[in-house]
Amino acid sequence: MRICGVELTANDAVISLMELEKGHFTLPDCRVRKLSLPKDHSREDLQQFQFAFAKLMDDYRVDKVAIKERLTKGKFAGGAVSFKLEATIQLIADIDVVTLTSSQMKTALSENPLPIDFSATGLKVFQQGAFNTAYIAHMLNYDK
């Protein structure tokens, strides 16, 4: 099963694809590392973002999207635009979307440490959150 991990930051949806087959993880190549929304976005910009994300998931035959949940209050709260991006992704037809809380992620990582050092993956540093999200979604059996 192929899962796309997503970390929403400001105006960006940072992504990382991960596939688990016969007990082995693979990181399929992807033409983009993140999808962005302009700062002064319009309804059409949101629709274009949604279309581009849906097309990417279809092109890479993604079975599930796992989004790292953001806090709604406090110092590390997510911005309004990131919540719009999340809603836009969740409303895409034919894509199964789950959100993972920080506590779920922390527990899953403590029980199932990453089998590889992130630096050995070949991904960019800013993709680490999305990579962890995809890995944890597999570990929590969201790939069923």
Coordinates of C-alpha atoms in Angstrom, one line a residue:
M1 CA 0.0 0.0 0.0
R2 CA 1.2 3.5 -0.9
I3 CA 0.7 6.3 1.6
C4 CA 1.4 10.0 1.1
G5 CA 2.5 11.7 4.3
V6 CA 1.6 15.4 4.5
E7 CA 2.9 18.1 6.8
L8 CA 1.1 21.4 6.4
T9 CA 3.2 24.5 7.1
A10 CA 2.1 28.0 6.4
N11 CA 1.0 28.0 2.7
D12 CA 2.6 24.6 1.8
A13 CA 1.7 21.0 1.8
V14 CA 5.0 19.1 2.2
I15 CA 4.7 15.5 1.0
S16 CA 6.5 12.2 1.2
L17 CA 5.4 9.0 -0.5
M18 CA 6.0 5.7 1.2
E19 CA 5.1 2.2 0.2
L20 CA 5.1 -0.9 2.3
E21 CA 5.1 -4.2 0.4
K22 CA 6.0 -7.6 1.8
G23 CA 7.5 -6.0 4.9
H24 CA 9.8 -3.7 3.0
F25 CA 9.5 0.1 2.8
T26 CA 10.2 2.0 -0.4
L27 CA 10.2 5.7 -1.1
P28 CA 8.9 6.2 -4.6
D29 CA 10.4 9.1 -6.6
C30 CA 8.0 12.0 -6.8
R31 CA 8.0 15.0 -9.2
V32 CA 7.2 17.4 -6.4
R33 CA 8.2 17.8 -2.7
K34 CA 5.6 20.3 -1.8
L35 CA 2.5 22.0 -3.2
S36 CA 2.0 25.7 -2.4
L37 CA -0.8 28.1 -2.2
P38 CA -0.2 31.9 -2.9
K39 CA -0.3 34.2 0.1
D40 CA -3.2 36.2 -1.4
H41 CA -5.1 33.2 -2.6
S42 CA -8.5 33.2 -4.2
R43 CA -11.2 30.5 -4.5
E44 CA -9.6 29.6 -7.9
D45 CA -6.2 29.1 -6.2
L46 CA -7.8 26.7 -3.7
Q47 CA -9.4 24.8 -6.6
Q48 CA -6.1 24.6 -8.5
F49 CA -4.4 23.4 -5.4
Q50 CA -7.0 20.7 -4.9
F51 CA -6.8 19.6 -8.5
A52 CA -3.0 19.5 -8.5
F53 CA -3.0 17.4 -5.2
A54 CA -5.7 15.0 -6.5
K55 CA -3.8 14.6 -9.8
L56 CA -0.6 13.9 -8.0
M57 CA -2.2 11.3 -5.8
D58 CA -3.8 9.7 -8.9
D59 CA -0.6 9.7 -10.9
Y60 CA 1.3 8.0 -8.2
R61 CA -1.5 5.6 -7.3
V62 CA -1.7 6.7 -3.6
D63 CA -4.0 4.6 -1.6
K64 CA -4.2 6.8 1.5
V65 CA -3.2 10.3 2.6
A66 CA -2.0 10.8 6.2
I67 CA -1.9 14.4 7.5
K68 CA 0.1 15.5 10.6
E69 CA -2.4 17.3 12.8
R70 CA -1.7 20.8 13.8
L71 CA -2.5 22.4 17.1
T72 CA -5.5 24.8 17.1
K73 CA -4.3 26.9 20.1
G74 CA -1.0 28.0 21.6
K75 CA 2.5 29.0 20.5
F76 CA 2.7 26.2 17.9
A77 CA -0.8 26.6 16.5
G78 CA -1.4 26.1 12.8
G79 CA -2.3 29.1 10.7
A80 CA -5.7 29.5 9.1
V81 CA -4.3 28.8 5.6
S82 CA -3.0 25.4 6.7
F83 CA -6.5 24.4 7.9
K84 CA -7.9 25.5 4.5
L85 CA -5.4 23.3 2.8
E86 CA -6.4 20.4 5.1
A87 CA -10.0 20.8 4.3
T88 CA -9.3 21.1 0.6
I89 CA -7.4 17.8 0.7
Q90 CA -10.1 16.0 2.8
L91 CA -12.8 17.0 0.4
I92 CA -11.1 15.4 -2.6
A93 CA -13.4 12.5 -3.8
D94 CA -11.9 9.0 -3.9
I95 CA -9.0 9.8 -1.6
D96 CA -9.0 8.2 1.9
V97 CA -7.5 10.8 4.3
V98 CA -6.6 10.3 8.0
T99 CA -5.1 12.8 10.5
L100 CA -2.5 11.8 13.1
T101 CA -2.2 13.5 16.4
S102 CA 1.1 14.3 18.0
S103 CA 0.4 11.8 20.8
Q104 CA -0.4 9.1 18.3
M105 CA 2.8 9.8 16.4
K106 CA 5.0 10.0 19.6
T107 CA 3.6 6.7 20.8
A108 CA 3.9 4.9 17.5
L109 CA 7.5 6.1 17.1
S110 CA 8.5 4.9 20.6
E111 CA 7.0 1.5 19.9
N112 CA 8.3 1.3 16.3
P113 CA 11.4 3.3 15.8
L114 CA 12.3 4.3 12.3
P115 CA 14.3 1.4 10.6
I116 CA 16.5 3.9 8.8
D117 CA 18.2 7.2 9.6
F118 CA 16.3 10.0 7.9
S119 CA 19.5 11.4 6.4
A120 CA 19.9 8.1 4.4
T121 CA 16.5 8.4 2.7
G122 CA 17.7 11.0 0.1
L123 CA 14.7 13.2 1.0
K124 CA 15.1 16.9 1.8
V125 CA 15.3 18.0 5.5
F126 CA 12.0 19.8 5.3
Q127 CA 10.2 16.6 4.3
Q128 CA 11.1 14.8 7.6
G129 CA 7.7 15.6 9.1
A130 CA 5.8 14.2 6.1
F131 CA 8.1 11.2 6.0
N132 CA 7.5 10.4 9.7
T133 CA 3.7 10.8 9.1
A134 CA 3.7 8.3 6.3
Y135 CA 5.8 5.9 8.3
I136 CA 3.5 6.2 11.3
A137 CA 0.4 5.7 9.3
H138 CA 1.8 2.4 8.1
M139 CA 2.7 1.4 11.7
L140 CA -0.7 2.3 13.0
N141 CA -2.2 -0.1 10.3
Y142 CA -3.9 2.7 8.4
D143 CA -2.6 0.8 5.4
K144 CA -5.5 -1.7 5.7

